[in-house]
Coordinates of C-alpha atoms and ligand atoms in Angstrom, one line a residue:
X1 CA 0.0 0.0 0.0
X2 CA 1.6 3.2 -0.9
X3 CA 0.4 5.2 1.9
X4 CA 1.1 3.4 5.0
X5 CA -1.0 3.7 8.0
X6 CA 0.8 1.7 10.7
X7 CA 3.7 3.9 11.7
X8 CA 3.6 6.7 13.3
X9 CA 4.0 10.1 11.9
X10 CA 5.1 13.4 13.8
X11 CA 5.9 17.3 13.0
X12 CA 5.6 21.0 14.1
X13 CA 2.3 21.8 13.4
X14 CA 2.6 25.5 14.8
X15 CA 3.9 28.7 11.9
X16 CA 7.6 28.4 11.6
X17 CA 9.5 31.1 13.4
X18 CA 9.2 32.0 17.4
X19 CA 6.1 32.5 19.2
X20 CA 4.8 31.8 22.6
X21 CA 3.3 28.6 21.6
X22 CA 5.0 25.7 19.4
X23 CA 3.3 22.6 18.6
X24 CA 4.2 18.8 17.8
X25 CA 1.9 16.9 17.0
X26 CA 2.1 12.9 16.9
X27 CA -0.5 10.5 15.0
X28 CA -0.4 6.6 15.0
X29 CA -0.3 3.4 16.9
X30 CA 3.1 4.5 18.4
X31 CA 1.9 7.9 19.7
X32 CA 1.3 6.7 23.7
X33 CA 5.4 4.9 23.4
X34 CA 6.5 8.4 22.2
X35 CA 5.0 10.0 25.1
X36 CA 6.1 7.2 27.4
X37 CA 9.4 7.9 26.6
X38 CA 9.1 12.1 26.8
X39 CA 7.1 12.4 30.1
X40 CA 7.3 10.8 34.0
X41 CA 4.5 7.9 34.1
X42 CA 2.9 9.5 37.2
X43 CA 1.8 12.5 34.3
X44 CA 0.6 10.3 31.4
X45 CA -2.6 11.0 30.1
X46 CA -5.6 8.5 30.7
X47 CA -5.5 6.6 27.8
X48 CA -9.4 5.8 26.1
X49 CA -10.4 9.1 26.6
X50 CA -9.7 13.2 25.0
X51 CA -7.6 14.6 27.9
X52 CA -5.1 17.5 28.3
X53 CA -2.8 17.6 30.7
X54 CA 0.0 19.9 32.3
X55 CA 3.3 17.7 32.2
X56 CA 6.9 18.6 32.0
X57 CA 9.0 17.3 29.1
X58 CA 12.0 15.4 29.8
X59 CA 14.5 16.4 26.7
X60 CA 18.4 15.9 28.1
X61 CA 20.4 17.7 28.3
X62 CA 18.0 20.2 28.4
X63 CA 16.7 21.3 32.0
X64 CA 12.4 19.4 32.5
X65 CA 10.3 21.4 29.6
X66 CA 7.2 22.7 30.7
X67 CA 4.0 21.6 28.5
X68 CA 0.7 20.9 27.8
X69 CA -0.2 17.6 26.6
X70 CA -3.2 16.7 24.5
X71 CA -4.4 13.2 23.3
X72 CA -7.4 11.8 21.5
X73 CA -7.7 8.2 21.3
X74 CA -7.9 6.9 18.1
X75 CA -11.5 7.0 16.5
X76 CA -12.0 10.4 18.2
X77 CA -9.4 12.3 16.4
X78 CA -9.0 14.3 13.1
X79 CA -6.7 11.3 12.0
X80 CA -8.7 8.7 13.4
X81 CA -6.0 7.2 15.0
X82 CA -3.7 7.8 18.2
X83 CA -3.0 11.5 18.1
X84 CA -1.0 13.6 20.7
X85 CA 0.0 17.5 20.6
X86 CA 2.7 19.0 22.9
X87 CA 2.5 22.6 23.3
X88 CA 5.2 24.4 24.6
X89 CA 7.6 27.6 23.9
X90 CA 7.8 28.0 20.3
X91 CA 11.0 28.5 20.0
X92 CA 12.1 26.6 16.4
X93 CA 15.3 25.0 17.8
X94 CA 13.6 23.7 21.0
X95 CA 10.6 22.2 18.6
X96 CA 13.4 20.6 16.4
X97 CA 14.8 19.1 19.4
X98 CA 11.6 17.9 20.4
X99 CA 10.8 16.3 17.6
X100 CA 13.9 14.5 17.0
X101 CA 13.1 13.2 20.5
X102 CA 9.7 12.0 19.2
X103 CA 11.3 10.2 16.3
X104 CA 13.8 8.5 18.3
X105 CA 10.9 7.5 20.5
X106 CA 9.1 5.7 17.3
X107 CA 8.0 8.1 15.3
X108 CA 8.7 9.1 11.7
X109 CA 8.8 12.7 10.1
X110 CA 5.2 13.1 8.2
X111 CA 5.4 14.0 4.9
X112 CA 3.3 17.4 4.0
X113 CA -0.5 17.2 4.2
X114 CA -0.1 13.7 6.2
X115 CA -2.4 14.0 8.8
X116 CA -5.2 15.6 7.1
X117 CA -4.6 12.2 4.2
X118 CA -5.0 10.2 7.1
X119 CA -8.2 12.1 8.3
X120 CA -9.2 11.2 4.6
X121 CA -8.3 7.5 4.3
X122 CA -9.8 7.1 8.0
X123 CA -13.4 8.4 6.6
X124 CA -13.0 11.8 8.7
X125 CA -13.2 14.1 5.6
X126 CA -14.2 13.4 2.3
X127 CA -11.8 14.8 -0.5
X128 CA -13.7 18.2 -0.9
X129 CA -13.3 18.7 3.1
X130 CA -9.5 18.3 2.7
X131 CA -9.3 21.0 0.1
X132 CA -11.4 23.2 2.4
X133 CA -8.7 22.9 5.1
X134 CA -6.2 23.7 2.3
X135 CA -8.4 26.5 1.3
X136 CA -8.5 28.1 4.6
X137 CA -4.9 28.0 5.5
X138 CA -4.4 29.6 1.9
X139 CA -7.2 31.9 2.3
X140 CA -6.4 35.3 1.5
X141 CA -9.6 37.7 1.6
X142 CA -12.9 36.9 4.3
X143 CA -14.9 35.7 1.0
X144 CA -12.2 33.0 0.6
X145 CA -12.0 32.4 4.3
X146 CA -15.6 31.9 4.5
X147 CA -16.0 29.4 1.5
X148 CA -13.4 27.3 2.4
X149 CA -14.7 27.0 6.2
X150 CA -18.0 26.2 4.8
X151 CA -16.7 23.4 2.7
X152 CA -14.8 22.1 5.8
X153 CA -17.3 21.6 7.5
X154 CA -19.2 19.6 4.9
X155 CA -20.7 22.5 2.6
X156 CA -20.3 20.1 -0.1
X157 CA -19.7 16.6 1.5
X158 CA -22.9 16.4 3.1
X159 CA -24.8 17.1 -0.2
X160 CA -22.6 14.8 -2.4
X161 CA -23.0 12.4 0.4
X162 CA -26.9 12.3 0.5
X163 CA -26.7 12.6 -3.3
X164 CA -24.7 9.4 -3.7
X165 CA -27.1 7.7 -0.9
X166 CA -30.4 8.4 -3.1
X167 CA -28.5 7.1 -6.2
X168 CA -27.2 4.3 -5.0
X169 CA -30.6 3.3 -3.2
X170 CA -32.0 4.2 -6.9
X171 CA -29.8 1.3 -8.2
X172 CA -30.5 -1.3 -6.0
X173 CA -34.5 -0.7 -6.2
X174 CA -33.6 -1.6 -9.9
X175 CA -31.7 -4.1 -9.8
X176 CA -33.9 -5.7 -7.8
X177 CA -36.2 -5.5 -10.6
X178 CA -33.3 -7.9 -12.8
X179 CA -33.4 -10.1 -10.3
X180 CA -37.0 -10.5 -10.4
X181 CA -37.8 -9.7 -13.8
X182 CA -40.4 -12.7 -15.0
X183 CA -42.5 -11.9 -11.8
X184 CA -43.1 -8.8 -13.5
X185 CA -43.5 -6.9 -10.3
X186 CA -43.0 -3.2 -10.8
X187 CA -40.0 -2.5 -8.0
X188 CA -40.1 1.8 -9.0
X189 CA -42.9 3.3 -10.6
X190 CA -41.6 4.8 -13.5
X191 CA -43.2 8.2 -12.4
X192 CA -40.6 8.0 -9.7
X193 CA -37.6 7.1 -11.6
X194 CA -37.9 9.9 -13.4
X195 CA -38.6 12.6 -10.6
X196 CA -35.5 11.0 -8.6
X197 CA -33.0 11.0 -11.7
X198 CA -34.2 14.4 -12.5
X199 CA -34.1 15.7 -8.9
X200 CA -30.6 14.4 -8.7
X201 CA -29.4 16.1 -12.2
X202 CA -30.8 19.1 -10.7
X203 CA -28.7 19.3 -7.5
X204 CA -25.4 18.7 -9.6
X205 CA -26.4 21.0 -11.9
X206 CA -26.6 23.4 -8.5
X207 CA -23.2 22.5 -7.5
X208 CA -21.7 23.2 -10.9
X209 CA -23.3 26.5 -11.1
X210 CA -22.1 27.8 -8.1
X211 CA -18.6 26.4 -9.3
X212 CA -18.8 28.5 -12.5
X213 CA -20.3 31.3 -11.0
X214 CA -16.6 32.1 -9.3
X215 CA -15.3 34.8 -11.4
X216 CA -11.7 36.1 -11.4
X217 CA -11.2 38.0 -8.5
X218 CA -9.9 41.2 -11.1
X219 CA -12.7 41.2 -13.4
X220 CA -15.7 43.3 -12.4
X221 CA -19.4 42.7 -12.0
X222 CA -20.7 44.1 -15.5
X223 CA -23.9 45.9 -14.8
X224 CA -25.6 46.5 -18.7
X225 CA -28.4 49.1 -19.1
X226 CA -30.2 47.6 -22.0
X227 CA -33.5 48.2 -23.7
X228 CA -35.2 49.7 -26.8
X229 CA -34.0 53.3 -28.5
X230 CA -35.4 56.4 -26.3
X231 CA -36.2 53.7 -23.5
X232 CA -34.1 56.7 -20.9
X233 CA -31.0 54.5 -20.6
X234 CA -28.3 57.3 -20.9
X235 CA -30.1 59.3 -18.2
X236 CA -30.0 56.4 -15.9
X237 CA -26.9 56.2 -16.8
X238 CA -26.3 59.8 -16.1
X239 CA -27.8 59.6 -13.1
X240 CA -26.1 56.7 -11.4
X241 CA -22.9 57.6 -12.5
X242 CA -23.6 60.9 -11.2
X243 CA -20.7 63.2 -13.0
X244 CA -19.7 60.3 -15.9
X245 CA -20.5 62.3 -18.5
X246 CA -22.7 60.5 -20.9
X247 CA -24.2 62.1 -23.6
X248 CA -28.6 62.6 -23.3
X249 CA -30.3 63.5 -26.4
X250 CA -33.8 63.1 -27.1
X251 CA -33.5 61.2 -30.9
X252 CA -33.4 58.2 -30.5
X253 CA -30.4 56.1 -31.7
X254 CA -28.3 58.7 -29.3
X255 CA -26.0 56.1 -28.2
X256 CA -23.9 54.7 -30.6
X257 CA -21.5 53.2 -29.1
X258 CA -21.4 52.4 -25.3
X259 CA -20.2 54.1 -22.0
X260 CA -18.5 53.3 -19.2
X261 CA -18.5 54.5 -15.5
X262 CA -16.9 52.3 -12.4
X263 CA -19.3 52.8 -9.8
X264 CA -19.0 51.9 -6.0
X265 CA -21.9 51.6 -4.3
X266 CA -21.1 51.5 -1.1
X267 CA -18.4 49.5 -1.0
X268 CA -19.8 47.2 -4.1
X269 CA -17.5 47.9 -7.1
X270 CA -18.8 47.8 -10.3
X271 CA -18.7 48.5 -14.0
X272 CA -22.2 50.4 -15.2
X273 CA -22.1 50.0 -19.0
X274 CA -24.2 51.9 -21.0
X275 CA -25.6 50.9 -24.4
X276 CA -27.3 51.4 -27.8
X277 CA -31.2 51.0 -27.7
X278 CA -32.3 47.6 -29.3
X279 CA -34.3 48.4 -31.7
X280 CA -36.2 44.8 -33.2
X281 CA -36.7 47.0 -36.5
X282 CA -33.6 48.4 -37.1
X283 CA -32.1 45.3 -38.9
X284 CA -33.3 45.9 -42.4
X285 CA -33.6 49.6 -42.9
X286 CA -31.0 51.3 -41.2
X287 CA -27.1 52.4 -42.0
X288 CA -24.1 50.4 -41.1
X289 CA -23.1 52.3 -38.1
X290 CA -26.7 51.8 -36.4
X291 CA -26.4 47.6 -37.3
X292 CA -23.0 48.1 -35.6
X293 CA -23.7 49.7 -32.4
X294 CA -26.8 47.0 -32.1
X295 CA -24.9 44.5 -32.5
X296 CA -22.2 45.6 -29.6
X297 CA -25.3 46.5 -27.4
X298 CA -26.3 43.1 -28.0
X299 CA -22.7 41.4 -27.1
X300 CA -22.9 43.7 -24.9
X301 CA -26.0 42.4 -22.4
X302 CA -25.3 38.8 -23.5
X303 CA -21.8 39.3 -21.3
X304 CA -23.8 41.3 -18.6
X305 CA -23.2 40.1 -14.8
X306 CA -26.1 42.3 -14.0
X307 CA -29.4 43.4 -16.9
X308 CA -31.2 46.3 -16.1
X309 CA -33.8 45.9 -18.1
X310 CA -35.2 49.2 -19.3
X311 CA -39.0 50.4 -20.6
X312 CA -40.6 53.4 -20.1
X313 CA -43.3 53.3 -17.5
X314 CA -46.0 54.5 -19.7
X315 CA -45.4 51.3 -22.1
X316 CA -47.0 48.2 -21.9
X317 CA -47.3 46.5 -18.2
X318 CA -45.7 43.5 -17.4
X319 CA -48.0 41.6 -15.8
X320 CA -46.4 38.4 -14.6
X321 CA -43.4 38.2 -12.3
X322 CA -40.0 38.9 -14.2
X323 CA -37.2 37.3 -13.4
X324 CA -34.9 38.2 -10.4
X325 CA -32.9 35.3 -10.1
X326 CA -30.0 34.2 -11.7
X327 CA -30.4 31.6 -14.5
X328 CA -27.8 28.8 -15.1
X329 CA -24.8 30.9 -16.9
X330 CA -27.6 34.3 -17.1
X331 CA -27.2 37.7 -15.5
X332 CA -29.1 38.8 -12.9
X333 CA -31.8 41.0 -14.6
X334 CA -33.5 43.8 -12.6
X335 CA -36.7 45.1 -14.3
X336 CA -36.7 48.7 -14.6
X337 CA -39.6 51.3 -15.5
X338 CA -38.1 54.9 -16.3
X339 CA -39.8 58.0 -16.7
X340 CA -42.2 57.5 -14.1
X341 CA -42.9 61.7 -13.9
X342 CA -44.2 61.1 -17.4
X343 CA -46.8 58.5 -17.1
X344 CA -47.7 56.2 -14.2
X345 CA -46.4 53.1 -14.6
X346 CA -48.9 50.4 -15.0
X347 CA -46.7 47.6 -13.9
X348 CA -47.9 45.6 -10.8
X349 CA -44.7 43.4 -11.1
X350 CA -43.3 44.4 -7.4
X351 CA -39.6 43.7 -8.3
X352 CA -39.9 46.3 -10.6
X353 CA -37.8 49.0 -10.4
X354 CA -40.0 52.5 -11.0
X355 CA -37.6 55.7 -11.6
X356 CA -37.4 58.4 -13.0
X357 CA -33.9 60.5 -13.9
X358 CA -35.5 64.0 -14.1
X359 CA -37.1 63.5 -10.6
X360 CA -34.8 61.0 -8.8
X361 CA -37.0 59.0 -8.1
X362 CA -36.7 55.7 -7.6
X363 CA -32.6 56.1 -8.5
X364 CA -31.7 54.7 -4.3
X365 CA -33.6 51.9 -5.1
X366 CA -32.2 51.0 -8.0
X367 CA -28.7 51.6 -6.5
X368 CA -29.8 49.4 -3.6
X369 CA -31.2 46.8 -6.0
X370 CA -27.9 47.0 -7.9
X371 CA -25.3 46.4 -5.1
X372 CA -27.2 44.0 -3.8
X373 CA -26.7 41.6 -6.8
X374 CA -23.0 42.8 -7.4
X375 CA -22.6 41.8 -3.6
X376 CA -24.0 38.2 -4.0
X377 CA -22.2 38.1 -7.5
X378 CA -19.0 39.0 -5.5
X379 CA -20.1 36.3 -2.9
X380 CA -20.1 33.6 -5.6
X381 CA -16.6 33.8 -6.2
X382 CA -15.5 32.4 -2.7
X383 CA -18.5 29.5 -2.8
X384 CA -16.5 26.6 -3.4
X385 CA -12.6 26.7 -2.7
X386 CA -10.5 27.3 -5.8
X387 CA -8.7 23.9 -6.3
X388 CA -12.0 21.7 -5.6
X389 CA -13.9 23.7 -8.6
X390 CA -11.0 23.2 -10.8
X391 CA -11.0 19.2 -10.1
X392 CA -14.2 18.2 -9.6
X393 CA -16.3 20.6 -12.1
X394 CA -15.7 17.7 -15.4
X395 CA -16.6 15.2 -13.0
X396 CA -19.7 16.8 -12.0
X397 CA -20.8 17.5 -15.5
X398 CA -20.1 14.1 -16.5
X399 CA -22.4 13.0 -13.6
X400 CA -25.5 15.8 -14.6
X401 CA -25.0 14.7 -18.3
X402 CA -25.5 10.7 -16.9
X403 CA -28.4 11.6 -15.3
X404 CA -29.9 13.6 -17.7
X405 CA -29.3 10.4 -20.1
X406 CA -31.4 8.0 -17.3
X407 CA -33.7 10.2 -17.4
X408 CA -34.3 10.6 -21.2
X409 CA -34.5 6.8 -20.8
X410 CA -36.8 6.1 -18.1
X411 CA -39.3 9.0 -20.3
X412 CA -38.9 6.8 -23.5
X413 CA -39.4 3.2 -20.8
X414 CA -36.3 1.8 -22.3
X415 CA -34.3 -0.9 -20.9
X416 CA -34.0 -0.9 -16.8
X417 CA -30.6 -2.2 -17.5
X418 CA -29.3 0.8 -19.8
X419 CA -30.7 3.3 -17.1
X420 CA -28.6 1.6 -14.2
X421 CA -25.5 1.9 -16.8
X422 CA -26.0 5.2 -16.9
X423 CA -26.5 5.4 -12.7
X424 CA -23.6 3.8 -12.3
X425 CA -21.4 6.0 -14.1
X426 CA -22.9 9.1 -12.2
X427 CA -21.8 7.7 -9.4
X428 CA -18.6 7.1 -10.4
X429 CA -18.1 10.4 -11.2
X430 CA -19.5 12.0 -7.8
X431 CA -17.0 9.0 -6.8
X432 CA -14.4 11.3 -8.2
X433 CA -15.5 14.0 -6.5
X434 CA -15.4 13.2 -2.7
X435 CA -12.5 10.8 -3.0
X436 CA -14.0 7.4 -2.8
X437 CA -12.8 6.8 -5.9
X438 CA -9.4 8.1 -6.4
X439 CA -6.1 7.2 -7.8
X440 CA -2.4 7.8 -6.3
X441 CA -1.4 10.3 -8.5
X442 CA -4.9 12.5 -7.6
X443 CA -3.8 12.4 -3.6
X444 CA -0.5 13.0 -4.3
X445 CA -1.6 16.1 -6.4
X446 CA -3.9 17.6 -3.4
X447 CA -2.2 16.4 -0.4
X448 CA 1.8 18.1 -1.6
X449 CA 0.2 21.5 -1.3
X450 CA 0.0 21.2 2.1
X451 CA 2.3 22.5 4.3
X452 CA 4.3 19.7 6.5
X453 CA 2.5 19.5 10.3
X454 CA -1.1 19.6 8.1
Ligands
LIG1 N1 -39.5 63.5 -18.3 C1 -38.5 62.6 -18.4 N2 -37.8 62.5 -19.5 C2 -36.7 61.6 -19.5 C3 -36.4 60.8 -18.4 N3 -35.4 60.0 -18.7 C4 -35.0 60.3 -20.0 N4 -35.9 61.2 -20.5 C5 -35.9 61.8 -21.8 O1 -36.0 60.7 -22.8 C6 -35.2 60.9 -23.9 C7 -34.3 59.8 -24.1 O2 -33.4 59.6 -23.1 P1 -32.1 58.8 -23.2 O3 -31.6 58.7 -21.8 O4 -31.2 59.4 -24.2 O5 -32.6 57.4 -23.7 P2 -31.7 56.2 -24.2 O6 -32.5 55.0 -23.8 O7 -30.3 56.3 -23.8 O8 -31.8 56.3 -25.7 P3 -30.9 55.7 -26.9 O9 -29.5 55.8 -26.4 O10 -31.2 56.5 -28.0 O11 -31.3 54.3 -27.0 C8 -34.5 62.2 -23.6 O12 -35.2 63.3 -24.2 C9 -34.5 62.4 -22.1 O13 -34.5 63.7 -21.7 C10 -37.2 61.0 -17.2 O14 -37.0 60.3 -16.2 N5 -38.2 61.9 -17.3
LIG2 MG1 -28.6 56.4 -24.8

């Protein structure tokens, strides 16, 4: 076996450098022999149970070291095995010593990442939990911090977990039904084959999205004013980017081209682009330059983070709900009714936005309604850790695109058998994903960006 599990590994697991407090911290069947040999027998802990103690260390030719011993029997600690920490000065040549002590006591030097692949191999953490102790010793910013502490403590294990529960549950229901085929007894009503596979594709499709949704930390929310010719774009514009200068004319076609103003809204940055009016008609009868600017305004909201979608209020109403929420891969669109000082708007959508530039009203609103989505755009970039997205995104897609295959089988009532193929090969993939399938190479990959004591 190439990791090996029945010695027993030690290292600092404080920051290197001095500080009042060092640690070393021991994992494996030899951990209670190392502390036999560092500490007096009346001072060792009771073994069987969590304790801490105050003991002194006894490290010739050094003068008794005074410390404080922990120990969790194995099954109650992260490794799941024997594990002790010594806590004392940390004062790097003093936690060398110590540790060459523990080694000559039994132990061996762990390797970097050891304890938390141990954790892993025990059953402590699934793969994605390990990253998320990676991710918050590497955090750099309290969006990263807090993903990666959510994923630690199960943010995505528990869901992939359940996930892989139903599936697998799904499987045996129908293989059941091979094994009893010529009774003919219906094991899964095929009503609810299809509602599980599809409520399954769903929740991957979930965890993928808010895997893509992480954006570059240096690219900026895009927030895209967009809407037909005269619609009173440019004065929103205007009025939200208070002194940005762009340029209000009352023909419509004004804006040709399209503006840009970097707003912060209270502390929510952001990129307000202002564009041409889209104008259905304008494709057969108008001049080059027209076609031109439509077509940018178009690129334009198709690459929008955020849509402010723009009609004036005396237009037609909308009468069902619009859209607020985020479609897979979509912006976040915000309804908004402008010149509300011309005509009422007749609107009873509520998340509408009514405003109006010449009045102000309605402009806080929209501001609020805009930082609100930049802020929970800017909140999707720390959802998952960094390194878990980047590994386990294919797999998840592979799984969703599986699923998505049962399903179209289970609607069509083909074979039970080419359904379970299909189940199977989800699972494998999710198997990917939390580590109970895994190769070698993969563990080697996650577990060398650790730092050594880890
Ligand atoms: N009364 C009133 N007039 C407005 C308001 N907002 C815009 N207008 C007028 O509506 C006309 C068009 O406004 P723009 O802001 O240029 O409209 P736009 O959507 O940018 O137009 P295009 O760039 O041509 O697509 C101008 O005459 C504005 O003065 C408003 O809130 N109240
Ligand atoms: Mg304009």
């Amino acid at each position: 076996m190439l990791y090996p599990l029945d010695d027993t590994i030690a290292a600092i697991a404080s920051a290197p450098g001095g500080s009042p407090r060092g640690i070393v911290r021991i994992s494996g069947p030899a951990t209670a022999a190392c502390l036999q040999s560092l500490l007096l027998p009346s001072e060792l802990p009771l073994s069987g149970r969590t304790s801490a103690i105050a003991a002194s260390i006894r490290l010739a030719p050094l003068a008794p070291l005074p410390a404080e011993v922990y120990c969790w029997p194995a099954g109650r600690s992260y490794t799941g095995q024997n594990v002790a920490e010594l806590h004392t000065f940390g004062s790097p040549p003093l936690l060398e010593h110590l540790l060459e002590a523990v080694c000559r006591a039994g132990a061996r030097l762990a390797e970097p990442g050891e304890f938390t692949l141990r954790a892993f191999l025990a059953g402590r953490i699934d793969l994605t939990q390990a990253e998320g102790v990676l991710g918050t010793i590497d955090a750099v910013g309290p969006h990263q911090l807090d993903a990666a502490l959510v994923q630690l403590a199960g943010g995505l294990a528990e869901p992939l977990r359940n996930l892989r529960e139903s599936l697998f549950e799904l499987l045996a229901h129908l293989e059941a039904g091979f094994d009893f085929a010529d009774e003919d007894l219906p094991f899964l009503d095929a009503g609810e084959l299809q509602r599980q596979l599809d409520q399954a594709r769903r929740q991957i499709e979930r965890i993928v999205e808010r895997m893509t949704a992480r954006r570059e930390s240096s690219s900026v929310v895009r927030v895209v004013l967009a809407g037909p010719p005269n619609a009173g774009k440019s004065s929103l514009f205007n009025a939200l980017a208070a002194d940005a200068g762009a340029l209000v004319s009352d023909l419509p076609g004004t804006t040709r081209d399209y503006l840009c103003a970097d707003l912060n809204l209270n502390g929510a940055a952001c990129r307000l682009i202002d564009t041409a009016g889209i104008d259905p008609g304008v494709v057969s009868g108008s001049s080059p330059p027209d076609r031109t600017a439509q077509e940018i305004a178009r690129q334009l909201a198709e690459q929008a983070d955020v849509l402010l979608l723009c009609r004036e209020s005396g237009g037609e109403a909308i009468s069902e709900e619009p859209p607020v929420v985020r479609l897979a891969g979509g912006p976040v669109t915000i309804h908004v009714c402008t010149k509300a000082d011309l005509a009422a708007c007749r609107d009873s959508a509520p998340a509408t936005v009514v405003t109006s530039a010449q009045t102000g009203e309605g402009i806080g609103e929209l501001e609020h309604r805009i930082r609100e989505a930049v802020v929970e755009l800017s909140m999707g970039e720390g959802d998952v850790v960094v390194g878990t997205a980047v590994r386990c995104r294919e797999s998840l897609r592979g799984a969703a695109a599986s699923l998505h295959r049962a399903c179209d089988l289970a609607v069509r009532e083909e074979g039970e058998e080419l359904i379970a193929a299909e189940i199977r090969t989800a699972l494998d993939e999710l198997g990917h994903v939390v580590g109970a399938v895994y190769t070698d190479d993969l563990l080697d990959r996650i577990f060398s960006r650790f730092c050594v004591g880890k």
